[in-house]
Short mmCIF file of C-alpha atoms in Angstrom, two decimals:
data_model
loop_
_atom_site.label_atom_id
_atom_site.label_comp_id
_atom_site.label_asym_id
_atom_site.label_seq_id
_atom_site.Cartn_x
_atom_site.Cartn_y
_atom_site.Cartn_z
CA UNK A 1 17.81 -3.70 -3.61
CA UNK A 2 19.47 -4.04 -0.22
CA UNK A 3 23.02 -4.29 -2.41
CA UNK A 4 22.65 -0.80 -3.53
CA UNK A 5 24.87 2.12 -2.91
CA UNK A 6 22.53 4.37 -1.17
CA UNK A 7 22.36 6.82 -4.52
CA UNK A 8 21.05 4.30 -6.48
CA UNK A 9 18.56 3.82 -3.50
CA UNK A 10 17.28 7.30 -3.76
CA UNK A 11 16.78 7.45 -7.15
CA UNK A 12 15.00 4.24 -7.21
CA UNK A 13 12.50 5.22 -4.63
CA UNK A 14 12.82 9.13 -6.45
CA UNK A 15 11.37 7.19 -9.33
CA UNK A 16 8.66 5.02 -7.69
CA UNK A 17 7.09 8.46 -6.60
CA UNK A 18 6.87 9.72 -9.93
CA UNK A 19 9.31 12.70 -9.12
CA UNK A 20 11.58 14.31 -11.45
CA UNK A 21 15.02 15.23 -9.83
CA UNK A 22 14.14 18.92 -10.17
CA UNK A 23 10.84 18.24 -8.16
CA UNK A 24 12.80 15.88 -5.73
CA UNK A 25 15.32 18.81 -5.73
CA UNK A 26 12.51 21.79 -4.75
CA UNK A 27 11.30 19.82 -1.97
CA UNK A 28 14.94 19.26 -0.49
CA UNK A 29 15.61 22.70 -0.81
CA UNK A 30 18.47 21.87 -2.57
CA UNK A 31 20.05 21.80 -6.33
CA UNK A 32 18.91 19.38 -9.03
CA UNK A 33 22.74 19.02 -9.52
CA UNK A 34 23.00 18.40 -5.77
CA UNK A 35 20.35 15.68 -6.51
CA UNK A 36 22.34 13.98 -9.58
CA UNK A 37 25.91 13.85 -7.42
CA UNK A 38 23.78 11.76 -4.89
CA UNK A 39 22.26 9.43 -6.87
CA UNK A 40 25.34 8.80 -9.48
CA UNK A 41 27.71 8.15 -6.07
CA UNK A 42 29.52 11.56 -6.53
CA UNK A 43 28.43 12.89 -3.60
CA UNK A 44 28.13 10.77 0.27
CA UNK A 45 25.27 11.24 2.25
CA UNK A 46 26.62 10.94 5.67
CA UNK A 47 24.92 12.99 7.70
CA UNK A 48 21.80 11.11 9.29
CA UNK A 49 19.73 14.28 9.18
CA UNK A 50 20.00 15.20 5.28
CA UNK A 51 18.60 11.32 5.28
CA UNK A 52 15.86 11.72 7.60
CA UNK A 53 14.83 14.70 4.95
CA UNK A 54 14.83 12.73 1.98
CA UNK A 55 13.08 9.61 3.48
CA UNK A 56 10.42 12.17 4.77
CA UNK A 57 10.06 13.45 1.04
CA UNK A 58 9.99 10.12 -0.32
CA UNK A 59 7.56 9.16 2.18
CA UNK A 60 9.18 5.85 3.39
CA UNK A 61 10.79 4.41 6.70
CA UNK A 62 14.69 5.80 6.90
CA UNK A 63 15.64 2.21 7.15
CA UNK A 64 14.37 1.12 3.88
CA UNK A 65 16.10 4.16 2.15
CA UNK A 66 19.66 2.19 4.17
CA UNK A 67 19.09 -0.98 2.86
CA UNK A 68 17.64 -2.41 6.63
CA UNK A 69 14.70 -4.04 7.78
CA UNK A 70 11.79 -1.09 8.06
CA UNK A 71 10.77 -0.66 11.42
CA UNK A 72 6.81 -0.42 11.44
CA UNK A 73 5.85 3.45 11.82
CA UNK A 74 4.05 4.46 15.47
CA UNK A 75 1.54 5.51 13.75
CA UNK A 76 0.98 2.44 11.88
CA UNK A 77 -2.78 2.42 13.48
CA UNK A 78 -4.37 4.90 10.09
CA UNK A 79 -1.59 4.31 7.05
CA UNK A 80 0.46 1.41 5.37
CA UNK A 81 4.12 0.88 6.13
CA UNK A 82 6.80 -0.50 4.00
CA UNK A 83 6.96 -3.77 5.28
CA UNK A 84 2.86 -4.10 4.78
CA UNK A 85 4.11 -3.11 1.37
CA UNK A 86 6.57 -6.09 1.24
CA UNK A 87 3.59 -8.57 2.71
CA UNK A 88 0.89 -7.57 -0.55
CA UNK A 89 3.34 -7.78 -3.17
CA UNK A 90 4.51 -11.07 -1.58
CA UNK A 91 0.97 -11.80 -1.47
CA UNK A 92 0.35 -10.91 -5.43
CA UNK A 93 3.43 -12.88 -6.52
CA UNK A 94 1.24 -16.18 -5.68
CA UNK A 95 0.34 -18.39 -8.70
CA UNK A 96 -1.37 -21.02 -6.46
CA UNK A 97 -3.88 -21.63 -9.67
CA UNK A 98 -1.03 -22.79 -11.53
CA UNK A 99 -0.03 -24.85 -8.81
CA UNK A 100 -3.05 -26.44 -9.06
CA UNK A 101 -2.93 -27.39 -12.34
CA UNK A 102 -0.21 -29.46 -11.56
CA UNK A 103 -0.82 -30.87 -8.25
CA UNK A 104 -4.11 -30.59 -5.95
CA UNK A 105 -4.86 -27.53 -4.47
CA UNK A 106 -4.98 -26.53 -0.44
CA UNK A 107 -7.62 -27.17 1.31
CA UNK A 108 -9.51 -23.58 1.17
CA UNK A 109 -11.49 -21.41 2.84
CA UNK A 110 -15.34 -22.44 2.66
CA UNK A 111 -16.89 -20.10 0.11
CA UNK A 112 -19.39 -18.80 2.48
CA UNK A 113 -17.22 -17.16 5.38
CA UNK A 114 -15.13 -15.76 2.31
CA UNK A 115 -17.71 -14.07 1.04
CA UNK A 116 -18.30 -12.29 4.41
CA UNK A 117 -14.45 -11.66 4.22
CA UNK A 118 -14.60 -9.59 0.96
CA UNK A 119 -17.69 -7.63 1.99
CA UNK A 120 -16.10 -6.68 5.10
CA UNK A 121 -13.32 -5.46 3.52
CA UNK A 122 -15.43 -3.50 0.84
CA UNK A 123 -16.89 -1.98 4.10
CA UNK A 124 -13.36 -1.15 5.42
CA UNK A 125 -12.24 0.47 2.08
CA UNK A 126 -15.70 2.54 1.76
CA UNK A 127 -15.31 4.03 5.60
CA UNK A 128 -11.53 4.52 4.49
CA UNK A 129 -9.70 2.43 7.69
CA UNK A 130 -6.74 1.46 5.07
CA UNK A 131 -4.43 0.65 7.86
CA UNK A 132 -6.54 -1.93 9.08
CA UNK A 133 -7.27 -3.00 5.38
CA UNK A 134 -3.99 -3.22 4.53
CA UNK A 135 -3.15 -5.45 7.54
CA UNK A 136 -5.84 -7.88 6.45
CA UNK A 137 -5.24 -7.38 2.81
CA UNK A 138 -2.09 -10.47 2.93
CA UNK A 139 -4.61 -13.16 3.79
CA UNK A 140 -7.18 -12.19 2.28
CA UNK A 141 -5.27 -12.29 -0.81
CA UNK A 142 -3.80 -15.79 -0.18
CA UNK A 143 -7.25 -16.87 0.90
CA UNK A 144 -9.14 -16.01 -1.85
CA UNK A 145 -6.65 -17.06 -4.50
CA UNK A 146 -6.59 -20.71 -2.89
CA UNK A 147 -10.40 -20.91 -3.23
CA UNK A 148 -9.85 -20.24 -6.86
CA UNK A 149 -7.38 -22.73 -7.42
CA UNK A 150 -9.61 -25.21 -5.36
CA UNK A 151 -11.96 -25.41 -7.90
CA UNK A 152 -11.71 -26.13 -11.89
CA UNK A 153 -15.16 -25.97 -12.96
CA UNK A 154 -19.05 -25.44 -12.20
CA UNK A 155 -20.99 -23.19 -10.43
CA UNK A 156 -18.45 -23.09 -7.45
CA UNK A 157 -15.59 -21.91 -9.52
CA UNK A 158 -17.38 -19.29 -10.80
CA UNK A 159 -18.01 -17.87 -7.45
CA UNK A 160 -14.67 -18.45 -6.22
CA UNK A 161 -13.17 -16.62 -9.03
CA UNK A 162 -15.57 -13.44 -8.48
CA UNK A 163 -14.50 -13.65 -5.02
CA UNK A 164 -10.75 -13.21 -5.72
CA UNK A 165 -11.47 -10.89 -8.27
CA UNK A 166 -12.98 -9.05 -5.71
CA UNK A 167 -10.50 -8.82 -3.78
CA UNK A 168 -7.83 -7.76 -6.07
CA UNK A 169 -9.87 -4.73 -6.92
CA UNK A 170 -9.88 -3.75 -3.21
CA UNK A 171 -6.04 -4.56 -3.17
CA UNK A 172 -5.78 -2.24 -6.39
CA UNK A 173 -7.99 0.66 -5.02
CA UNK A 174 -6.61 0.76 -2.02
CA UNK A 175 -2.86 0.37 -2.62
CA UNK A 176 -3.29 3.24 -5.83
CA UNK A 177 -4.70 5.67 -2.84
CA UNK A 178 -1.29 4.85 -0.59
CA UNK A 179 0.71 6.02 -4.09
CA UNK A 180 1.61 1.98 -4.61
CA UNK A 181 0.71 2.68 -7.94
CA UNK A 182 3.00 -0.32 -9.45
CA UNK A 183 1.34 -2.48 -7.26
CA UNK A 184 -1.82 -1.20 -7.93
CA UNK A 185 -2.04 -1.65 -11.36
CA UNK A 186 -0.88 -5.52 -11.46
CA UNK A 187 -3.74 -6.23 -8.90
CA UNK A 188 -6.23 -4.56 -11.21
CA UNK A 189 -4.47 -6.38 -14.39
CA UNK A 190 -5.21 -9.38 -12.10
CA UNK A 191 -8.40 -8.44 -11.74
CA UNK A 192 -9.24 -8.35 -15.13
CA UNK A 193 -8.57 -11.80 -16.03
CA UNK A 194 -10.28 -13.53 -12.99
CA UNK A 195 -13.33 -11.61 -13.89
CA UNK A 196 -13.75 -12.98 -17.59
CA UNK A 197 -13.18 -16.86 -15.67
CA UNK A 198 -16.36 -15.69 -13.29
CA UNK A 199 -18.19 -15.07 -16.56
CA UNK A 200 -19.32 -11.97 -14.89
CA UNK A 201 -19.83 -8.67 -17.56
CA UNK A 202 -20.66 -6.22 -14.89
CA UNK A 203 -17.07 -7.48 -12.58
CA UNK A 204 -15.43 -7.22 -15.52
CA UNK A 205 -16.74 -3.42 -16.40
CA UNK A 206 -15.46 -2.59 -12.78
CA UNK A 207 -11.83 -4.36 -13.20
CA UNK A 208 -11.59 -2.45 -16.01
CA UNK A 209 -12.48 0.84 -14.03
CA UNK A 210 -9.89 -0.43 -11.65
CA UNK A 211 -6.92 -0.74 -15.13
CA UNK A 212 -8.21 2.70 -15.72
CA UNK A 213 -7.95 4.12 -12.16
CA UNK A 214 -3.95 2.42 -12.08
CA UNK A 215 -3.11 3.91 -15.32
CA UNK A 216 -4.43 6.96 -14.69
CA UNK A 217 -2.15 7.27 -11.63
CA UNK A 218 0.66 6.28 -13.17
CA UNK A 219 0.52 9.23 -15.92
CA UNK A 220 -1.59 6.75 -18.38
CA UNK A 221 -4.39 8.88 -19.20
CA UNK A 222 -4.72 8.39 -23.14
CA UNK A 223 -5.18 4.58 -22.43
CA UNK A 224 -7.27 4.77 -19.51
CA UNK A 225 -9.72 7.08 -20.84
CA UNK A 226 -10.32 4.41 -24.04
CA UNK A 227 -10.54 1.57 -21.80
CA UNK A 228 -12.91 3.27 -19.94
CA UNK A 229 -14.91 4.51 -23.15
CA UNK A 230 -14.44 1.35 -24.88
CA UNK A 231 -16.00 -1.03 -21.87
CA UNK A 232 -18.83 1.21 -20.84
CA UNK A 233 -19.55 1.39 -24.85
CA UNK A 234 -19.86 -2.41 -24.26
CA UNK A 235 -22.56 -2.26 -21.05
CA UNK A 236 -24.49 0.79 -22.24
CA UNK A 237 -28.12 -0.53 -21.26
CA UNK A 238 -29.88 -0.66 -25.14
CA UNK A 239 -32.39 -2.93 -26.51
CA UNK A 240 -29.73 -6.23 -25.95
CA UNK A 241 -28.49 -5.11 -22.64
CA UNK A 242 -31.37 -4.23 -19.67
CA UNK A 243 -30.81 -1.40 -17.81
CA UNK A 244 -30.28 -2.90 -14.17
CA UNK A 245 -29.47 -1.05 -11.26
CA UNK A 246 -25.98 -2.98 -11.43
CA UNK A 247 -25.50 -2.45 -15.15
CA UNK A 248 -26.17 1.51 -14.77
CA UNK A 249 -23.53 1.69 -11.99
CA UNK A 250 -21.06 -0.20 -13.54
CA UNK A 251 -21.89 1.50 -17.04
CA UNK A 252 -21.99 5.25 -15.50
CA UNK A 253 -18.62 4.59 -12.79
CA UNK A 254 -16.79 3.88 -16.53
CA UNK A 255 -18.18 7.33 -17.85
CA UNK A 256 -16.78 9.56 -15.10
CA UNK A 257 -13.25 7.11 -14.42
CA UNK A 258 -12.84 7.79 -18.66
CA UNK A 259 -14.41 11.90 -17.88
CA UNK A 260 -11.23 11.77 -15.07
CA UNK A 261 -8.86 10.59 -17.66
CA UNK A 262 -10.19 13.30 -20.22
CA UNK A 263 -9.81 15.73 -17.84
CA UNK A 264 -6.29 14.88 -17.26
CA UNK A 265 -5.06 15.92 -21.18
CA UNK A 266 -6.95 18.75 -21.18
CA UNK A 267 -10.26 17.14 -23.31
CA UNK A 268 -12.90 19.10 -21.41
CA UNK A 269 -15.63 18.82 -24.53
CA UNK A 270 -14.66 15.59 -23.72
CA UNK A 271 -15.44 15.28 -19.55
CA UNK A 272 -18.34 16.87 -20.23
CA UNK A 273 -19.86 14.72 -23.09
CA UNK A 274 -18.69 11.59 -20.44
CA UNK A 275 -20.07 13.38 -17.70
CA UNK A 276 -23.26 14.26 -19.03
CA UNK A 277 -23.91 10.45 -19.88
CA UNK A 278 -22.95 9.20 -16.58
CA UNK A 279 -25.57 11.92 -15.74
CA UNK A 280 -28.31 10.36 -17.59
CA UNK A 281 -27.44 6.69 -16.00
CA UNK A 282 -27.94 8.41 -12.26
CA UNK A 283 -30.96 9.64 -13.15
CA UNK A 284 -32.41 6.20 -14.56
CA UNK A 285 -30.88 4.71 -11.60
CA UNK A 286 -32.84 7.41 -9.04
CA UNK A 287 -30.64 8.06 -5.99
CA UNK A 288 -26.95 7.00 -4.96
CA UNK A 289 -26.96 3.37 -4.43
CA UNK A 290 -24.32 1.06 -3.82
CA UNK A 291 -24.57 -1.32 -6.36
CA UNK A 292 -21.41 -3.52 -6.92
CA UNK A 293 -19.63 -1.00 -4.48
CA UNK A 294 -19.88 1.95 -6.62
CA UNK A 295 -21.52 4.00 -4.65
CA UNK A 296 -23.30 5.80 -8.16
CA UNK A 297 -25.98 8.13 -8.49
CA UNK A 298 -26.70 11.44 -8.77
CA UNK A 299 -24.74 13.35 -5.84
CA UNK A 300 -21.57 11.25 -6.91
CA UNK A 301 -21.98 12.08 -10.42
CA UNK A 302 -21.27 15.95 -9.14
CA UNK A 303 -18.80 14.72 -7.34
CA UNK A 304 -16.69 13.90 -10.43
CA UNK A 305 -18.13 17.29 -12.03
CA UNK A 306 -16.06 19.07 -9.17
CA UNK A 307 -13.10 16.55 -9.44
CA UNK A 308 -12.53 16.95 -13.30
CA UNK A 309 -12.97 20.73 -12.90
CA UNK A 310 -9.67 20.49 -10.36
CA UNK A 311 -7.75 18.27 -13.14
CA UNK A 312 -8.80 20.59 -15.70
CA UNK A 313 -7.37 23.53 -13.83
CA UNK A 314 -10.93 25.48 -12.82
CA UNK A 315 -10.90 25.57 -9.66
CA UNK A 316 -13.83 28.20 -9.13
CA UNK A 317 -16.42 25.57 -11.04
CA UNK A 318 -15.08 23.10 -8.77
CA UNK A 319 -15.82 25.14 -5.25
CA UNK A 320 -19.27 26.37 -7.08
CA UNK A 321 -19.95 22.63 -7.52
CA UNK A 322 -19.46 21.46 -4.11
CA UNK A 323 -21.50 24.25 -3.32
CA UNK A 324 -24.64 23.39 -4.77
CA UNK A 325 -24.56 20.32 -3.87
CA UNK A 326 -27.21 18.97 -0.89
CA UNK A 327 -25.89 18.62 2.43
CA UNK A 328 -28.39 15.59 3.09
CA UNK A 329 -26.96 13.54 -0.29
CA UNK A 330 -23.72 14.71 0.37
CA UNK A 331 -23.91 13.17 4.10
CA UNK A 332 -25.56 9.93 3.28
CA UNK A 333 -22.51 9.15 1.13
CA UNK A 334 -20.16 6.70 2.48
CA UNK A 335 -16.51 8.42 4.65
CA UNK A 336 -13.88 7.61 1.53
CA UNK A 337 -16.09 8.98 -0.86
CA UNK A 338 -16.73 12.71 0.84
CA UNK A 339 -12.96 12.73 2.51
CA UNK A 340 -11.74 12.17 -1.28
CA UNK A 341 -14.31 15.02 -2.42
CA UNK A 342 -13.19 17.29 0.31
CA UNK A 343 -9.58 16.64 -1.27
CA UNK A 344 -10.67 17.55 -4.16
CA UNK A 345 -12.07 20.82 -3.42
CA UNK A 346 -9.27 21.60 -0.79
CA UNK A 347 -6.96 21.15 -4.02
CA UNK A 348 -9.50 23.36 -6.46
CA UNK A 349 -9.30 25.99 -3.30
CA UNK A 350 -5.76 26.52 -3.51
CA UNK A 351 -6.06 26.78 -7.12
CA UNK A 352 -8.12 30.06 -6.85
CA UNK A 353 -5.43 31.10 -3.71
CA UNK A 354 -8.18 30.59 -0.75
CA UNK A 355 -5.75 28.72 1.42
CA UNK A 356 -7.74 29.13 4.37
CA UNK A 357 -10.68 27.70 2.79
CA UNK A 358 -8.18 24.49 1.58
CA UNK A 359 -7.36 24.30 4.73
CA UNK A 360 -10.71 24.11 6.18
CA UNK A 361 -11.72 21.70 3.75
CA UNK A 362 -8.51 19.63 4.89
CA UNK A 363 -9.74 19.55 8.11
CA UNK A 364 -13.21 18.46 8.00
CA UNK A 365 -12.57 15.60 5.59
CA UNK A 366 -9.79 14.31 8.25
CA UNK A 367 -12.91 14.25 11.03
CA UNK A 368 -14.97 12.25 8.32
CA UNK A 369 -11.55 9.90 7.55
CA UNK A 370 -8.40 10.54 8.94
CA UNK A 371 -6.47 8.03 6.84
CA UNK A 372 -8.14 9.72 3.59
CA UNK A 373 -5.75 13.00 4.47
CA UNK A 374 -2.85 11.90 6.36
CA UNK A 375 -2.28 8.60 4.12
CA UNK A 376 -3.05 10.05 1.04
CA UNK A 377 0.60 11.51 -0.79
CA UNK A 378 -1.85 13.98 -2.70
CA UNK A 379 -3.28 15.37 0.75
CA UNK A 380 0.19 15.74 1.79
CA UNK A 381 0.98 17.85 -1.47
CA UNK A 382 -2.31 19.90 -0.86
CA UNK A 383 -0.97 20.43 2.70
CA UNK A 384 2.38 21.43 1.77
CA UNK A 385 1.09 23.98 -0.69
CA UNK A 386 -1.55 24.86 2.23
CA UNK A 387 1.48 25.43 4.42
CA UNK A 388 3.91 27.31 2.30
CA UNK A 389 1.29 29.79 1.00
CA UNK A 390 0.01 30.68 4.81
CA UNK A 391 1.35 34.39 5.71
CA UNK A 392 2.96 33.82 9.21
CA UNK A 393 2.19 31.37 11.12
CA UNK A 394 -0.45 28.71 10.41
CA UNK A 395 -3.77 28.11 12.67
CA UNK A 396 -3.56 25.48 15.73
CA UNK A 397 -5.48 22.97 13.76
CA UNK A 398 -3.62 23.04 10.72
CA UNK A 399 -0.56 22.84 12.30
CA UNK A 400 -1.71 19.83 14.28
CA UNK A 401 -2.89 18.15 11.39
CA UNK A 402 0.27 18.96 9.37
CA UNK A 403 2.09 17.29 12.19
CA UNK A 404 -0.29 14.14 12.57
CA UNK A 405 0.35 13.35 8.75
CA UNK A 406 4.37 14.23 8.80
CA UNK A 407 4.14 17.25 7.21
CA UNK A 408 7.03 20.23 7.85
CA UNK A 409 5.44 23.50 9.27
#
């Protein structure tokens, strides 16, 4: 990568963020043309500030974008930087169980203080500190997938290998939210197959949500939504399979992930058919728990009823949604999941033109989790449009906040 003319740079990292060049082009302010002479060597960039611009679109450190060493951002303390990046993929590259079929494996970690590891970091994901997850995230990784190579059979194997699979749903959640989506999917794929080697149903039901959460990211939504279907169709508590607390929030997480994915083509008979069964699970369930760390129940169930609404392009259902439901439910739910509902509305808000209202909405789920808004390359879109559509000049607060998560006023 470091070999590359800098063209080829920018339309490598143009492509990681899923842009066109007529997107990349609109948020220059400058030609798609323009665009093409860069990235096919026609044209130089040699002026520092046109590549201050373009790293700032891209959303990466200037000195990645030359080929150099990235120096670690100042504000490091709330989001992920690229050479955090560098240390996770380096970190999911490991095949230490296929090291250890060959010669013995490292002495690991004892099962017990990893097991206090992963919750932790659950914890950390849930209250939405991803910068300090994503510091930890390296070890953790190495960690857990040396326990699972340390072991080849029995009882302790089986735990091991829940434990990493664990973890590389945490890995894939919380690198997809950063926009690693790449990444994010091949720690879910991961996922996946450590889960069937715990001999765990229920982990593998939420490594599949995880696939489906990656694909869905990275423009998948066809597959994600019958991967999502197809698994929950598998744990759907009937007369074989009990209906456990754990069972009914694995089961109903798969019916609103695959009611996202609907909602993404355009399927809404669809979302609401998904919706309505996740529905039913919530209310056998009684209350939001936190089962498996799905947070499901009842109030998160109309959480996804407001989020599809926004993918499906209705953004009045969505504000009427958030509306109705109870401030007491809605406050009891853990930071990540009412920042990323405040998102969502902020985005359905814009949708119907109340800007202010976005903007409001951007504000309050920053006090609840500030790395939710300014780490998140969606919040920065919703900002931008927040921004752009403000007559004159924006409020103090917005304007702060735009400038706190790198956002042009």
């Amino acid at each position: 990568m470091d070999e590359l003319p800098i063209g080829r740079r920018v339309a490598y990292w143009r492509g990681r963020r899923r842009m066109s060049q007529q997107v990349f082009a609109d948020r220059l302010g400058k030609s798609k043309s323009w665009v093409d002479k860069v990235e096919r060597g026609v044209r130089r960039l040699d002026k520092f500030s046109v590549l201050h611009e373009i790293a700032d679109v891209l959303q990466l450190d200037v000195q990645l974008l030359m080929g150099r060493d990235p120096e670690r951002r100042t504000d490091a303390l709330n989001c992920i930087d690229q050479i955090e990046v560098e240390e996770i993929r380096a970190a999911l590259e490991r095949y230490d169980s296929m090291t250890a079929f060959f010669d013995a494996a490292p002495c690991p970690p004892p099962l017990d203080e990893m097991r206090k590891a992963v919750s932790h970091a659950w914890l950390t994901y849930q209250y939405a500190r991803y910068g300090v997850l994503t510091r930890a995230l390296p070890k953790l990784l190495r960690d857990a997938q040396a326990a699972d190579a340390a072991f080849s059979g029995g009882d302790e194997a089986h735990k091991a290998a829940h434990l990493l699979g664990q973890v590389y749903q945490i890995a894939s959640s919380t690198l997809r939210k950063l926009g690693e989506h790449d990444l994010s999917w091949l720690a879910a794929d991961r996922s996946m197959a450590v889960a069937q080697r715990a001999g765990d149903q229920l982990l593998a039901g939420l490594a599949t949500f995880r696939v489906g959460n990656a694909l869905l990211a990275l423009g998948r939504a066809r597959p994600a939504l019958e991967i999502n279907v197809n698994i929950a169709n598998r744990l759907a508590p009937n007369a074989e399979n009990e209906a456990t607390p754990e069972r009914l929030s694995v089961y109903g997480m798969l019916l609103l992930q695959g009611a996202m994915a609907a909602a993404r083509i355009g399927d809404s008979a669809t979302v609401r058919d998904l919706i309505n069964g996740a529905e039913e699970a919530a209310e056998l369930l009684g209350g939001d728990h936190n089962y498996y760390w799905t947070c499901f129940g009842p109030t998160n169930v109309l959480l996804h009823r407001a989020s599809a609404a926004v993918e499906l392009g209705e953004g009045r259902q969505a504000v009427e949604t958030h509306e109705a439901i109870q401030p007491a439910e809605f406050n009891a739910l853990l930071p990540e999941r009412r920042a990323h509902h405040l998102l969502d509305i902020a985005r359905g808000c814009t949708q119907v033109g109340d800007v202010e209202k976005a903007g409001a909405m951007l504000l309050e789920g920053d006090r609840m989790a500030p790395s939710e808004i300014r780490c998140r390359p969606l919040a920065h879109e919703v900002m931008s449009d927040v921004l752009r559509r403000t007559r004159g000049a924006p409020p103090a607060p917005i304007a702060e906040l735009a400038e706190h998560m790198g956002v042009g006023v």
